[in-house]
Each structure stands twice: as C-alpha cells, then as structure tokens.
Amino acid sequence: MSVQVFYKNKANSNNYVLFVEEGFKIKGIKKHISNAEFTYINDLLKTSDLKKNLLVFEVSSKKKIILISIKKNLKTSDIESLGAEFYGYINYGKKSEYTLNTDSINSTVENFIGYFLHGLKLKSYEFNIYKSKKNIRLILINIIGKRNKLTIKNEIRFKAIEAGTFFARDLVSEPPNVLNPREYTNRLLKLKKLGIKVTTYNEAQLKKLGMHSLLGVGRGSINESFLVTLEWNGNKKDKKSPLSFVGKGVCFDTGGISLKPAKFMEEMKYDMAGSAVVAGLIQTLAIRKAKVNAVGVVGLVENMPGGNAQRPGDIVKAYNGKTIEVLNTDAEGRLVLADALSFTEKKFKPKFMIDLATLTGAIIIALGEEYAGLFSNNEELSKKLFNVGEKVKEKVWRLPLHENYDKLMNSPIADIQNINYSGGAGSITAAQFLQRFVTNKTPWAHLDIAGMAFSKKAANLNPGGATGFGVRLLNQLIEEHYE
Ligand code: BES
Ligand code: MN
Ligand code: ZN
C-alpha cells in the first residue's frame, strides 16, 4: 500500500490540511495558521470557486495549506467521498507528507476521521503486480489534534471492509490466464486461516451431485470447473438458517459457441466479479468477527468454444431436476447460478439468498454505471437493500418480475430455455430464469452488477478498474439488520 497513516501530534509537514465550514468560511482556522497566511488565503478566496470541496493554497515556496470544506449535514458516506477526493489531490510524487489538523473539524459526526481515512484508503487501491517498473509512492498522513487515533472507533471494521474490497478487486483484476477456476479455488482455500470453512467441489463431485447446468458451461474449456462454499459461523448460538450469498464466477466469458465479437472481449475477465464480491464479503465478516452465520457459494467456470463445448440447442438437466434448452451459450451466467442457487437453498436452508452476477449487457443499457439492478420475490429484503445502498452509495434499483415475463422462458421441448427471442427485457427475463431455481419460500434477491463491477473511469471511492461493488452494500445490510 502506498498510503501510510501515523500520529505524531506535531505538525512538521509542509502540507497542512485544515477543515473549514461550508463555503470556505475560514474564521475557525485563524488560530491554526499565521496572520500572514490568513490574510493571503482570505484574499485569494475572493476569486476562488467556493462551491468546491477542496482548495489548495501555496502560501510559500515551501508550504501548502489545503482547505477542505465541510458542508452542513454531512453524512458518513459524504465524509468517505471527501477522503477519496483528498486522495486525488495528494496522489503524485514519490514521497510526500501531509499533516491533518483534526482540531479544525467542526462536525458532529462521530468518527469523522475514521470515515475520512476509510474513503481515502479505498480510493488509493492499485493493482500493479504485473508492472515491472512500479510507480512506488509513499504518502504519509500525520494526524494531529484531539481527534487522534484513539478516537477512531471500530478501526477493525474499516480494515475489514478495506481488505474484503481489495480482495475482490484483486481477483477481478487478475488476467484470465492466471485466475482460472483452479487457481481461484486455491486462493479461496487460503481463507481458511481466517476461520472460514472452505469446501470445494471438483467436476467429478459436481457430476455426482447432478449439476449439469453449471458443468455444461465449462465443457468447452480445458480448465476444470469448481463450486466452492465459504462458511463463516460467527454466531455460535443459532446455527441454523445462515444468510447466503451466491456469486457468478465465469473466469472468462468468450460466449462459447455463440461467440462474442472481438472488440472489448478482454473485459470478460471481469465476468467473475459477482463471485469475487461474495468472497470479499465473507472475508470482511471473518476479519471483523461478525456475530452472524453466513455462507458464500461461488460457481467457477470458464466459458470457451471448443470441440467439447456445449452447442446451441443442447438440453441439460439442472441440479433441481429441471431440463434447460440452451439456445445461446453466451447466456451462461444464469446456467451457473441456476445450479448454485438450488444447491444453496437445499443444502443450507438459508434465511435469504442474495446472488450477484455480471449477468446482462441489458442492465448497462437500463441503469448504466449508477445503479445495480435488483430483482426480488420479497418486499422487505428489497427495501432493506435499497436503503443500505443509498447509505453507502452502492445503489440498487428494483425492476419488476412478472409471470408474463416468466412465460417468455418456456421452451417448447424442455422445461425452460436460457434466452427469450421475443419480448425484450433482457435483464428481467434473465432474472425470471433464475427465479425458476428458487422455491418461492426463500426470500431471494438478484443483483445484476454488470454495470457496476468495473469501470474504465474513476468514481467516488473507486480508482478505476475493478470496484468491488457489493462488499460495502452487503456488509452494511448485515450490520444493520442481522447482527
Ligand atoms: N457476461 C455477460 C454479460 C455482460 C455483458 C457483462 C457486458 C458485462 C458487460 C453475459 O454472460 C452475457 O453474455 N449475456 C448476454 C445474454 C444474451 C445472450 C441473452 C448479453 O447480455 O448479451
Ligand atoms: Mn455470456
Ligand atoms: Zn457472462
């Protein structure tokens, strides 16, 4: 990591960071700087854009004063965003040091500095292990004033979320020649050291279980398919009905025989992001020792064309006994999730099931990079997800399910077909397909994160690339409602 935070209680830096009231009202910082500096800044402010969150003043050739404006009624997520924005200003040079004066913080939000540094750290993520010349950067943050280290509450919570998010981002960023299903499984096995129970199923075992829907997707690849379960049992008193999270782990999606076009196909290494978020979330729960029982289930496959690949027109039998006519081998995520969902429901009898998947291009058309699509058979779970999403700025928007959409998935010769040729609504019909593999008694929510899992551009707490979208959302859901 390139950012280090430490606490010296002495300002010895040339970069001095102060917090001011909304609109850069600087009266409050008079006591922290010299009269000359105050006058200098006061003059410059007359021609500055006071709507900004952050302004930098070079008060001398050696000293910069950075003012961060604290708007009224700031929420914790706004403070995280401020920390991330601050990182944007300090992310240059080989080595730099910033002194952050916490006595200038005029906010009633508890744990202000904890949230600020959390946002900063999430934004500072880099994936550089394949660069032979690394851009090594050391940013030291010296916290001074009364809101010192001891006042940061739940530091372990922040660390756990950062680690889980970074784990997810790392997995998503890995190239597909490295992170095949076997290598992925091996990395998940390492989570055992955190007290997570990891169980792996290879192709022979999946065949015995009857997971031919998942297996059909991996048939064209020389890389073996796996299903992995990750169990975190932090609530020893109530062992039954864990919360469950199911992830699409297509390590690379060429489309199979229904081959994708070449342009941007490389982005399909991200097609395992749903599973990476599930793994990151379970890791977060383990690190912060969450008092909850949760299980993550991920289906890990590679969707390739090849002599042994499944064909459009094939019929496969899923784990729950239903037959599926595979009309398009590129609608493979739902085939993987179908088995993973019905297996999870039967084996763990969960309190709820939430699946995450980069499932459809259509959800990007509908919601872009702003909201994940939410589909659910349960009002309460939907509301909870919506609310925690707004809170942590990992937003979800509910789209409908309806029996008329469901009918579009009927196959003339099997129980169900994996795409609909007429009727549009590509993201909804994908969700309808999934719902056929959930018995209606289990509250279930499907998050289509195709637009959220990665982004070429940086936004809020993401530096660009893999986002880890979903770790913070689901961690918040658990904290607020299930612990
Ligand atoms: N992994 C893709 C969906 C996707 C597309 C994710 C673009 C991220 C960016 C999925 O497996 C897929 O190929 N879906 C098809 C479904 C279609 C064949 C019904 C799609 O969306 O085109
Ligand atoms: Mn596909
Ligand atoms: Zn896919």
Short mmCIF file of N, CA, C and O in Angstrom, two decimals, residues 156-157 160 193-195 232-235 282-292 475 483:
data_model
loop_
_atom_site.label_atom_id
_atom_site.label_comp_id
_atom_site.label_asym_id
_atom_site.label_seq_id
_atom_site.Cartn_x
_atom_site.Cartn_y
_atom_site.Cartn_z
N ILE A 156 -11.18 -1.76 13.30
CA ILE A 156 -11.15 -3.11 12.69
C ILE A 156 -12.24 -3.26 11.64
O ILE A 156 -12.07 -3.95 10.63
N ARG A 157 -13.37 -2.57 11.84
CA ARG A 157 -14.46 -2.60 10.84
C ARG A 157 -13.96 -2.01 9.52
O ARG A 157 -14.16 -2.59 8.45
N ALA A 160 -11.50 -4.30 7.90
CA ALA A 160 -12.14 -5.50 7.34
C ALA A 160 -12.79 -5.18 5.99
O ALA A 160 -12.68 -5.96 5.04
N LYS A 193 -7.42 -19.72 6.87
CA LYS A 193 -6.65 -19.20 8.01
C LYS A 193 -7.39 -18.10 8.77
O LYS A 193 -7.01 -17.74 9.88
N LEU A 194 -8.46 -17.59 8.18
CA LEU A 194 -9.28 -16.60 8.89
C LEU A 194 -10.42 -17.25 9.66
O LEU A 194 -11.28 -16.57 10.22
N GLY A 195 -10.46 -18.59 9.66
CA GLY A 195 -11.54 -19.28 10.36
C GLY A 195 -12.75 -19.55 9.49
O GLY A 195 -13.81 -19.91 9.99
N TRP A 232 -18.91 -18.80 7.17
CA TRP A 232 -18.46 -18.04 8.34
C TRP A 232 -19.51 -18.21 9.44
O TRP A 232 -20.66 -17.78 9.30
N ASN A 233 -19.11 -18.86 10.52
CA ASN A 233 -20.04 -19.07 11.63
C ASN A 233 -19.62 -18.24 12.82
O ASN A 233 -18.88 -18.68 13.69
N GLY A 234 -20.11 -17.03 12.85
CA GLY A 234 -19.73 -16.10 13.93
C GLY A 234 -20.76 -16.06 15.03
O GLY A 234 -20.57 -15.44 16.06
N ASN A 235 -21.89 -16.74 14.81
CA ASN A 235 -22.93 -16.79 15.83
C ASN A 235 -23.10 -18.25 16.24
O ASN A 235 -23.79 -19.02 15.60
N ILE A 282 -17.40 -12.35 2.62
CA ILE A 282 -17.20 -13.37 3.67
C ILE A 282 -15.88 -13.09 4.39
O ILE A 282 -15.77 -13.21 5.61
N GLN A 283 -14.87 -12.64 3.63
CA GLN A 283 -13.61 -12.27 4.26
C GLN A 283 -13.79 -11.10 5.23
O GLN A 283 -13.28 -11.12 6.34
N THR A 284 -14.54 -10.10 4.80
CA THR A 284 -14.82 -8.96 5.67
C THR A 284 -15.49 -9.42 6.97
O THR A 284 -15.09 -8.99 8.07
N LEU A 285 -16.47 -10.28 6.86
CA LEU A 285 -17.19 -10.77 8.05
C LEU A 285 -16.23 -11.49 8.99
O LEU A 285 -16.29 -11.33 10.21
N ALA A 286 -15.32 -12.27 8.40
CA ALA A 286 -14.39 -13.04 9.22
C ALA A 286 -13.39 -12.12 9.92
O ALA A 286 -13.10 -12.30 11.10
N ILE A 287 -12.89 -11.13 9.21
CA ILE A 287 -11.89 -10.24 9.80
C ILE A 287 -12.49 -9.45 10.95
O ILE A 287 -11.89 -9.28 12.00
N ARG A 288 -13.71 -8.97 10.77
CA ARG A 288 -14.30 -8.20 11.87
C ARG A 288 -15.09 -9.08 12.84
O ARG A 288 -15.80 -8.59 13.72
N LYS A 289 -14.96 -10.39 12.65
CA LYS A 289 -15.61 -11.37 13.53
C LYS A 289 -17.09 -11.07 13.75
O LYS A 289 -17.59 -10.98 14.88
N ALA A 290 -17.78 -10.90 12.65
CA ALA A 290 -19.21 -10.57 12.69
C ALA A 290 -19.99 -11.67 13.40
O ALA A 290 -19.75 -12.86 13.16
N LYS A 291 -20.91 -11.25 14.27
CA LYS A 291 -21.69 -12.24 15.03
C LYS A 291 -22.89 -12.70 14.20
O LYS A 291 -24.05 -12.42 14.52
N VAL A 292 -22.58 -13.40 13.16
CA VAL A 292 -23.61 -13.81 12.23
C VAL A 292 -23.13 -15.07 11.51
O VAL A 292 -21.92 -15.31 11.43
N ASN A 475 -22.23 -5.79 3.47
CA ASN A 475 -21.74 -5.69 4.84
C ASN A 475 -22.64 -4.78 5.67
O ASN A 475 -22.98 -5.07 6.81
N GLU A 483 -27.22 -8.56 12.73
CA GLU A 483 -26.26 -8.87 13.80
C GLU A 483 -26.84 -8.49 15.14
O GLU A 483 -27.55 -7.51 15.26
#
